[in-house]
């Protein structure tokens, strides 16, 4: 009885929710046309190999991108590029990935659309009849915070960053730099696969001749996974034609099977089914043909595979590739891969036709493909539409900056333009949408209404004023910043802002001061969840590839959060006088 049905559902039609949903589509257009990828490769060329310059450049570049798209999306784009840059500079990826995540979070402070908390905070002013924050109102504060963040990481934070010996997952091969990327053999070594890949030849006397792969049940009976089939050439010296690996594929005499399995299981299969084991190649990577390749795919926070096994999702049938290995927090998993429950941050080493791996990259809701071939990169994206995507984004920004129309109208027009111009399809737009965030926002807005109706917000604001009010509005600002920053370590920063922004306004009213500084403090604090790997998807996304532990985030992130508090106390009263 705290809310009427209309109030409970009002969040789904709120302009804030529509703006956030539209921005996901606009960001998807930038991703799909290769604009964001191009920025990443440009960065990899100009940064050089100096670790300090790399750190500063990465934080600055990802911050700029995060000012116009989600921080998680920005990290997903830069992740493979940054890992490859680390390998080229011969430093551990753990020295660069946490700065990447932090830079993306701070970048959200730069513009109104940089992160949902900014929009929520601005809307709080609109609700009470005050002028909302402008598009670039956040920029001076964001630049100051970015300077603090980069300065801290460059002078002190980089010395606190761990150097993990375990190879972080994720290598990308920028054009003309394939030789600098890890080899296939290095990828296989990282997943503890050497000695588990074999070539077997079906002898003419094998009882399995004429049976399909499904009927042979090699995985069930022998724990053997067939990776690739090739037919024996008519004349010696000719290439071995590849045969599709599918349940209905028929096993023929002299077929070459590339398989993964334990040596004892392979030996048992050869003995019982009259297969020959071909001589060892010089290295395991030679088991891959020119048509067949390997790549790494990192599970995203929104992946539909999380909490499911490969068997449950019919991974091979659905995606046309085989999982060779799984890495979890830098540790390779080698047993019962098909029955292993997948978790966020797991990295899958997949093998299959290059075109299938390319299609896997398009499943950006579920995967970030972080290890690819140069041939794949040359065929990716609809680069010819990149100028259109840039024009659409710039048009949206101009409409918002000069108040030509309401922000929600400008964003929805831009989202529609991205689809109608072919920058992304309707299906791509649907995949680019973070429905969890949209629904969370729509659900949290009525919660704020319920707190308002029951007097909860007024009670908390009065309690805060009574506790810190005697010290003046600066103490209230500090209290709001600390509360918001702490809450954002454990729950969504958007949800935190939805609750804390009204409290900030009520506290300002109780003190009789202008609310802008206090509300801006809440917005800034919501983007400072540096001390936890679970407070932000950006932090979680680098957890596995960087080999980080929880204490790494606390050791580096907590001092940075305190510096951000000091920065807010110094700057906000100057820009937004009480």
PDB file of C-alpha atoms in Angstrom, residues 8 15 77 87 102 126 132 138 211-212 247 267 282 304 341 376 391 415 434 447 456 486 517 537 541 555 566:
ATOM      1  CA  UNK A   8       4.802   1.445  -9.128  1.00  0.00           C
ATOM      2  CA  UNK A  15      12.535  10.081 -19.227  1.00  0.00           C
ATOM      3  CA  UNK A  77      36.529  -2.407 -26.246  1.00  0.00           C
ATOM      4  CA  UNK A  87      52.661  -7.913 -23.986  1.00  0.00           C
ATOM      5  CA  UNK A 102      39.437   3.222 -13.009  1.00  0.00           C
ATOM      6  CA  UNK A 126      14.225  19.232 -12.430  1.00  0.00           C
ATOM      7  CA  UNK A 132      19.011  20.864 -14.429  1.00  0.00           C
ATOM      8  CA  UNK A 138      30.049  17.940 -15.058  1.00  0.00           C
ATOM      9  CA  UNK A 211      28.681 -44.392 -38.017  1.00  0.00           C
ATOM     10  CA  UNK A 212      27.932 -40.749 -37.317  1.00  0.00           C
ATOM     11  CA  UNK A 247      26.537 -34.882 -34.938  1.00  0.00           C
ATOM     12  CA  UNK A 267      45.149 -44.989 -26.442  1.00  0.00           C
ATOM     13  CA  UNK A 282      56.643 -30.429 -33.778  1.00  0.00           C
ATOM     14  CA  UNK A 304      23.491 -15.779 -20.690  1.00  0.00           C
ATOM     15  CA  UNK A 341      29.405 -24.371 -14.454  1.00  0.00           C
ATOM     16  CA  UNK A 376      39.598 -11.800 -38.827  1.00  0.00           C
ATOM     17  CA  UNK A 391      27.692  12.251 -37.301  1.00  0.00           C
ATOM     18  CA  UNK A 415      19.059   5.753 -31.413  1.00  0.00           C
ATOM     19  CA  UNK A 434      21.749  -3.745 -20.874  1.00  0.00           C
ATOM     20  CA  UNK A 447      11.381   2.893  -4.498  1.00  0.00           C
ATOM     21  CA  UNK A 456      11.947   7.920   4.838  1.00  0.00           C
ATOM     22  CA  UNK A 486      30.478   3.238   0.341  1.00  0.00           C
ATOM     23  CA  UNK A 517      26.868  21.079  -4.611  1.00  0.00           C
ATOM     24  CA  UNK A 537      31.108  -4.164 -14.017  1.00  0.00           C
ATOM     25  CA  UNK A 541      35.609  -7.263 -16.188  1.00  0.00           C
ATOM     26  CA  UNK A 555      44.945  -1.459  -1.434  1.00  0.00           C
ATOM     27  CA  UNK A 566      39.222  15.614  -0.815  1.00  0.00           C
TER      28      UNK A 566
END
